[in-house]
């Protein structure tokens, strides 16, 4: 699979080249996972899969404009009059087997991670998340690559609890994600960087290097335009 990382900036102000665009990953020039920038449509993807309807993952939530989207779009929830397919069970598009798995992230929007299989390759595309419920863990195995988020470097991330419902929301930390996903893949790619990353990008890269050594895995620090072949 040819994977092109189009954007690696989380929901923060733009401050650095190569990490300026919001979420978007193009697979084989065909599938676009998240569309945080309208300009990603210029790549002419055939299908769009949205992990969740936060504006840094779905540009139209911020701009309100979606009329220019004329290709099939999949997301965990509908948005206004936009024709969105909300699939909960595995489905196949154009030879790609897609399995959406619910993730815990936000109180207001539903979020999913996607397993995408094509020929003999299988990758996991997660974005903002705290956790994946145990009942779905049996689906997580033997990935060639896991692509996930790096909003917070500190262990535990930033997780809040809603007073009334007791439900949690936010993002877990990079070390937690490494510990969790290393069971299922030897290589983890990080995207969706939070403010911590931009303060000292060299120090940030060192932290990823340390984590890779400590956990005996390969960590790739994504940047806007990075191309990977898996
Ligand atoms: Zn986000
Ligand atoms: Zn989000």
mmCIF file of C-alpha atoms and ligand atoms in Angstrom:
data_model
loop_
_atom_site.group_PDB
_atom_site.id
_atom_site.type_symbol
_atom_site.label_atom_id
_atom_site.label_comp_id
_atom_site.label_asym_id
_atom_site.label_seq_id
_atom_site.Cartn_x
_atom_site.Cartn_y
_atom_site.Cartn_z
ATOM 1 C CA UNK A 1 0.000 0.000 0.000
ATOM 2 C CA UNK A 2 1.204 3.483 -0.797
ATOM 3 C CA UNK A 3 0.472 5.749 2.117
ATOM 4 C CA UNK A 4 0.796 9.484 1.871
ATOM 5 C CA UNK A 5 0.473 11.499 5.075
ATOM 6 C CA UNK A 6 -1.122 14.772 4.017
ATOM 7 C CA UNK A 7 -1.423 16.474 7.388
ATOM 8 C CA UNK A 8 -0.045 16.051 10.904
ATOM 9 C CA UNK A 9 -1.283 19.053 12.886
ATOM 10 C CA UNK A 10 -3.761 18.513 15.696
ATOM 11 C CA UNK A 11 -6.444 21.016 16.610
ATOM 12 C CA UNK A 12 -3.965 23.794 17.460
ATOM 13 C CA UNK A 13 -2.656 26.962 15.815
ATOM 14 C CA UNK A 14 -0.420 26.574 12.783
ATOM 15 C CA UNK A 15 3.223 27.172 13.672
ATOM 16 C CA UNK A 16 5.603 24.913 11.778
ATOM 17 C CA UNK A 17 6.211 23.877 8.180
ATOM 18 C CA UNK A 18 5.766 20.144 7.517
ATOM 19 C CA UNK A 19 3.294 20.038 10.386
ATOM 20 C CA UNK A 20 0.828 22.670 9.273
ATOM 21 C CA UNK A 21 -2.043 20.751 7.721
ATOM 22 C CA UNK A 22 -4.797 19.000 9.609
ATOM 23 C CA UNK A 23 -5.459 15.263 9.440
ATOM 24 C CA UNK A 24 -5.514 13.384 6.173
ATOM 25 C CA UNK A 25 -3.952 10.173 4.885
ATOM 26 C CA UNK A 26 -4.158 9.091 1.271
ATOM 27 C CA UNK A 27 -3.954 5.387 0.499
ATOM 28 C CA UNK A 28 -2.998 4.255 -3.003
ATOM 29 C CA UNK A 29 -4.221 7.637 -4.284
ATOM 30 C CA UNK A 30 -7.701 6.287 -3.761
ATOM 31 C CA UNK A 31 -8.875 6.250 -0.167
ATOM 32 C CA UNK A 32 -8.628 9.359 1.932
ATOM 33 C CA UNK A 33 -8.785 8.765 5.692
ATOM 34 C CA UNK A 34 -9.931 12.044 7.262
ATOM 35 C CA UNK A 35 -10.216 15.251 5.312
ATOM 36 C CA UNK A 36 -9.074 18.023 7.641
ATOM 37 C CA UNK A 37 -8.368 20.392 4.752
ATOM 38 C CA UNK A 38 -10.542 21.136 1.743
ATOM 39 C CA UNK A 39 -7.376 21.144 -0.401
ATOM 40 C CA UNK A 40 -7.038 17.369 0.145
ATOM 41 C CA UNK A 41 -9.875 16.935 -2.343
ATOM 42 C CA UNK A 42 -7.437 18.125 -5.041
ATOM 43 C CA UNK A 43 -5.753 14.709 -4.809
ATOM 44 C CA UNK A 44 -8.933 13.307 -6.376
ATOM 45 C CA UNK A 45 -9.568 10.517 -3.873
ATOM 46 C CA UNK A 46 -12.294 8.051 -4.852
ATOM 47 C CA UNK A 47 -13.624 7.596 -1.328
ATOM 48 C CA UNK A 48 -13.377 9.415 1.991
ATOM 49 C CA UNK A 49 -13.396 7.731 5.390
ATOM 50 C CA UNK A 50 -13.793 10.093 8.337
ATOM 51 C CA UNK A 51 -12.768 8.951 11.822
ATOM 52 C CA UNK A 52 -14.936 11.566 13.538
ATOM 53 C CA UNK A 53 -16.618 14.857 12.836
ATOM 54 C CA UNK A 54 -14.234 17.212 14.593
ATOM 55 C CA UNK A 55 -13.151 20.067 12.307
ATOM 56 C CA UNK A 56 -9.486 19.049 12.159
ATOM 57 C CA UNK A 57 -10.629 15.726 10.675
ATOM 58 C CA UNK A 58 -13.550 16.959 8.580
ATOM 59 C CA UNK A 59 -12.953 20.462 7.190
ATOM 60 C CA UNK A 60 -16.632 21.002 6.372
ATOM 61 C CA UNK A 61 -17.564 20.974 10.052
ATOM 62 C CA UNK A 62 -15.617 24.228 10.404
ATOM 63 C CA UNK A 63 -16.547 25.852 7.106
ATOM 64 C CA UNK A 64 -20.069 24.473 6.820
ATOM 65 C CA UNK A 65 -19.410 23.907 3.082
ATOM 66 C CA UNK A 66 -19.640 20.399 1.741
ATOM 67 C CA UNK A 67 -21.220 20.926 -1.664
ATOM 68 C CA UNK A 68 -17.891 20.270 -3.393
ATOM 69 C CA UNK A 69 -17.733 16.701 -2.066
ATOM 70 C CA UNK A 70 -19.042 14.488 -4.835
ATOM 71 C CA UNK A 71 -17.540 11.129 -3.897
ATOM 72 C CA UNK A 72 -18.756 8.496 -1.414
ATOM 73 C CA UNK A 73 -18.035 9.485 2.163
ATOM 74 C CA UNK A 74 -18.131 7.267 5.244
ATOM 75 C CA UNK A 75 -18.237 8.537 8.826
ATOM 76 C CA UNK A 76 -19.597 7.382 12.198
ATOM 77 C CA UNK A 77 -22.387 9.953 12.009
ATOM 78 C CA UNK A 78 -24.394 11.968 9.490
ATOM 79 C CA UNK A 79 -23.680 15.658 8.964
ATOM 80 C CA UNK A 80 -26.419 18.040 7.804
ATOM 81 C CA UNK A 81 -27.535 17.134 4.268
ATOM 82 C CA UNK A 82 -24.207 15.627 3.276
ATOM 83 C CA UNK A 83 -24.718 12.087 2.005
ATOM 84 C CA UNK A 84 -22.727 10.076 4.517
ATOM 85 C CA UNK A 85 -22.738 6.357 4.866
ATOM 86 C CA UNK A 86 -22.587 5.300 8.521
ATOM 87 C CA UNK A 87 -21.418 1.695 8.475
ATOM 88 C CA UNK A 88 -20.933 -0.127 11.748
ATOM 89 C CA UNK A 89 -19.895 -3.506 10.389
ATOM 90 C CA UNK A 90 -17.033 -4.452 8.039
ATOM 91 C CA UNK A 91 -17.559 -3.533 4.402
ATOM 92 C CA UNK A 92 -15.600 -3.682 1.168
ATOM 93 C CA UNK A 93 -15.003 -0.852 -1.256
ATOM 94 C CA UNK A 94 -13.052 -1.372 -4.448
ATOM 95 C CA UNK A 95 -11.138 -4.355 -3.057
ATOM 96 C CA UNK A 96 -10.406 -2.695 0.286
ATOM 97 C CA UNK A 97 -11.786 -4.394 3.351
ATOM 98 C CA UNK A 98 -12.714 -1.714 5.892
ATOM 99 C CA UNK A 99 -13.522 -2.476 9.532
ATOM 100 C CA UNK A 100 -14.672 0.475 11.635
ATOM 101 C CA UNK A 101 -14.024 0.070 15.366
ATOM 102 C CA UNK A 102 -15.563 2.504 17.875
ATOM 103 C CA UNK A 103 -13.100 4.527 19.952
ATOM 104 C CA UNK A 104 -13.550 6.536 23.132
ATOM 105 C CA UNK A 105 -12.675 10.175 22.522
ATOM 106 C CA UNK A 106 -15.491 12.719 22.660
ATOM 107 C CA UNK A 107 -18.833 13.111 24.401
ATOM 108 C CA UNK A 108 -20.423 14.930 21.492
ATOM 109 C CA UNK A 109 -19.171 13.111 18.421
ATOM 110 C CA UNK A 110 -18.878 9.412 17.704
ATOM 111 C CA UNK A 111 -15.426 8.287 16.677
ATOM 112 C CA UNK A 112 -13.965 5.214 15.026
ATOM 113 C CA UNK A 113 -10.651 3.772 13.998
ATOM 114 C CA UNK A 114 -10.406 1.923 10.679
ATOM 115 C CA UNK A 115 -8.720 -1.348 9.903
ATOM 116 C CA UNK A 116 -7.969 -1.254 6.182
ATOM 117 C CA UNK A 117 -6.930 -4.451 4.425
ATOM 118 C CA UNK A 118 -5.821 -4.656 0.827
ATOM 119 C CA UNK A 119 -4.291 -7.735 -0.765
ATOM 120 C CA UNK A 120 -2.091 -9.165 2.028
ATOM 121 C CA UNK A 121 -1.546 -5.892 3.879
ATOM 122 C CA UNK A 122 -3.426 -4.721 6.929
ATOM 123 C CA UNK A 123 -3.079 -1.348 8.634
ATOM 124 C CA UNK A 124 -4.853 0.404 11.469
ATOM 125 C CA UNK A 125 -5.725 4.075 11.189
ATOM 126 C CA UNK A 126 -6.639 5.600 14.509
ATOM 127 C CA UNK A 127 -6.936 9.235 15.259
ATOM 128 C CA UNK A 128 -8.009 11.038 18.430
ATOM 129 C CA UNK A 129 -8.634 8.496 21.143
ATOM 130 C CA UNK A 130 -8.445 7.518 24.786
ATOM 131 C CA UNK A 131 -9.144 3.853 24.434
ATOM 132 C CA UNK A 132 -10.676 1.058 22.423
ATOM 133 C CA UNK A 133 -13.091 -1.057 24.435
ATOM 134 C CA UNK A 134 -11.942 -4.567 25.320
ATOM 135 C CA UNK A 135 -14.731 -6.216 23.371
ATOM 136 C CA UNK A 136 -13.067 -5.037 20.138
ATOM 137 C CA UNK A 137 -9.508 -6.075 20.981
ATOM 138 C CA UNK A 138 -9.873 -9.433 19.247
ATOM 139 C CA UNK A 139 -10.057 -7.499 15.966
ATOM 140 C CA UNK A 140 -6.665 -5.919 16.598
ATOM 141 C CA UNK A 141 -3.949 -8.210 15.355
ATOM 142 C CA UNK A 142 -1.032 -8.517 12.975
ATOM 143 C CA UNK A 143 -0.957 -5.032 11.561
ATOM 144 C CA UNK A 144 1.776 -4.046 9.157
ATOM 145 C CA UNK A 145 1.399 -0.515 10.417
ATOM 146 C CA UNK A 146 -0.518 1.404 13.059
ATOM 147 C CA UNK A 147 -0.990 5.110 12.454
ATOM 148 C CA UNK A 148 -2.125 7.003 15.528
ATOM 149 C CA UNK A 149 -2.141 10.358 17.263
ATOM 150 C CA UNK A 150 0.278 12.357 19.389
ATOM 151 C CA UNK A 151 -1.777 15.109 21.010
ATOM 152 C CA UNK A 152 -0.031 14.601 24.356
ATOM 153 C CA UNK A 153 3.371 13.131 25.167
ATOM 154 C CA UNK A 154 2.800 12.742 28.866
ATOM 155 C CA UNK A 155 1.559 9.407 30.191
ATOM 156 C CA UNK A 156 -2.184 9.561 30.710
ATOM 157 C CA UNK A 157 -2.617 12.331 28.160
ATOM 158 C CA UNK A 158 -5.439 14.690 28.944
ATOM 159 C CA UNK A 159 -8.568 12.868 29.978
ATOM 160 C CA UNK A 160 -11.569 14.572 31.522
ATOM 161 C CA UNK A 161 -14.690 13.154 33.078
ATOM 162 C CA UNK A 162 -18.182 14.515 32.535
ATOM 163 C CA UNK A 163 -19.702 15.193 35.933
ATOM 164 C CA UNK A 164 -23.220 13.995 35.249
ATOM 165 C CA UNK A 165 -22.665 10.983 33.050
ATOM 166 C CA UNK A 166 -19.247 10.005 34.399
ATOM 167 C CA UNK A 167 -18.132 9.440 30.807
ATOM 168 C CA UNK A 168 -14.535 10.215 29.921
ATOM 169 C CA UNK A 169 -13.316 12.265 26.962
ATOM 170 C CA UNK A 170 -10.055 13.610 25.592
ATOM 171 C CA UNK A 171 -6.826 11.999 24.415
ATOM 172 C CA UNK A 172 -4.533 9.475 26.003
ATOM 173 C CA UNK A 173 -0.754 9.935 25.992
ATOM 174 C CA UNK A 174 1.791 8.744 23.446
ATOM 175 C CA UNK A 175 3.444 6.284 25.913
ATOM 176 C CA UNK A 176 0.036 4.698 26.564
ATOM 177 C CA UNK A 177 -0.601 4.318 22.849
ATOM 178 C CA UNK A 178 2.819 2.761 22.317
ATOM 179 C CA UNK A 179 2.231 0.283 25.129
ATOM 180 C CA UNK A 180 -1.177 -0.619 23.727
ATOM 181 C CA UNK A 181 -0.398 -0.849 20.016
ATOM 182 C CA UNK A 182 3.003 -2.533 20.228
ATOM 183 C CA UNK A 183 1.142 -5.771 20.892
ATOM 184 C CA UNK A 184 -0.341 -5.558 17.433
ATOM 185 C CA UNK A 185 2.356 -3.982 15.225
ATOM 186 C CA UNK A 186 6.120 -3.538 15.023
ATOM 187 C CA UNK A 187 5.849 -0.087 13.475
ATOM 188 C CA UNK A 188 3.805 2.831 14.762
ATOM 189 C CA UNK A 189 3.489 6.089 12.859
ATOM 190 C CA UNK A 190 2.562 9.186 14.847
ATOM 191 C CA UNK A 191 0.585 12.083 13.384
ATOM 192 C CA UNK A 192 -1.813 14.704 14.840
ATOM 193 C CA UNK A 193 0.722 16.531 16.982
ATOM 194 C CA UNK A 194 -0.337 18.644 19.919
ATOM 195 C CA UNK A 195 1.240 21.835 21.247
ATOM 196 C CA UNK A 196 3.978 19.952 23.171
ATOM 197 C CA UNK A 197 5.548 18.817 19.880
ATOM 198 C CA UNK A 198 5.996 22.321 18.493
ATOM 199 C CA UNK A 199 7.729 23.771 21.546
ATOM 200 C CA UNK A 200 10.979 21.967 20.776
ATOM 201 C CA UNK A 201 10.687 19.657 17.808
ATOM 202 C CA UNK A 202 14.174 18.246 18.199
ATOM 203 C CA UNK A 203 13.503 17.323 21.820
ATOM 204 C CA UNK A 204 10.166 15.874 20.728
ATOM 205 C CA UNK A 205 11.864 13.593 18.197
ATOM 206 C CA UNK A 206 14.288 12.446 20.908
ATOM 207 C CA UNK A 207 11.346 11.481 23.118
ATOM 208 C CA UNK A 208 9.955 9.318 20.310
ATOM 209 C CA UNK A 209 13.386 7.733 19.801
ATOM 210 C CA UNK A 210 13.621 6.897 23.485
ATOM 211 C CA UNK A 211 10.174 5.335 23.491
ATOM 212 C CA UNK A 212 11.043 3.251 20.439
ATOM 213 C CA UNK A 213 14.166 1.867 22.117
ATOM 214 C CA UNK A 214 12.434 1.261 25.454
ATOM 215 C CA UNK A 215 9.590 -0.611 23.781
ATOM 216 C CA UNK A 216 11.629 -2.347 21.089
ATOM 217 C CA UNK A 217 9.537 -1.094 18.198
ATOM 218 C CA UNK A 218 9.963 1.207 15.233
ATOM 219 C CA UNK A 219 8.401 4.637 15.592
ATOM 220 C CA UNK A 220 7.990 6.916 12.603
ATOM 221 C CA UNK A 221 7.365 10.591 13.300
ATOM 222 C CA UNK A 222 5.019 11.685 10.542
ATOM 223 C CA UNK A 223 5.148 14.977 8.664
ATOM 224 C CA UNK A 224 3.026 16.610 5.996
ATOM 225 C CA UNK A 225 3.953 14.924 2.713
ATOM 226 C CA UNK A 226 5.615 11.805 4.154
ATOM 227 C CA UNK A 227 5.189 8.830 1.838
ATOM 228 C CA UNK A 228 5.404 5.255 3.068
ATOM 229 C CA UNK A 229 5.161 1.987 1.238
ATOM 230 C CA UNK A 230 3.920 -0.938 3.264
HETATM 231 ZN ZN1 LIG B 1 -8.143 15.930 16.257
HETATM 232 ZN ZN1 LIG B 2 -11.172 14.879 17.967
#
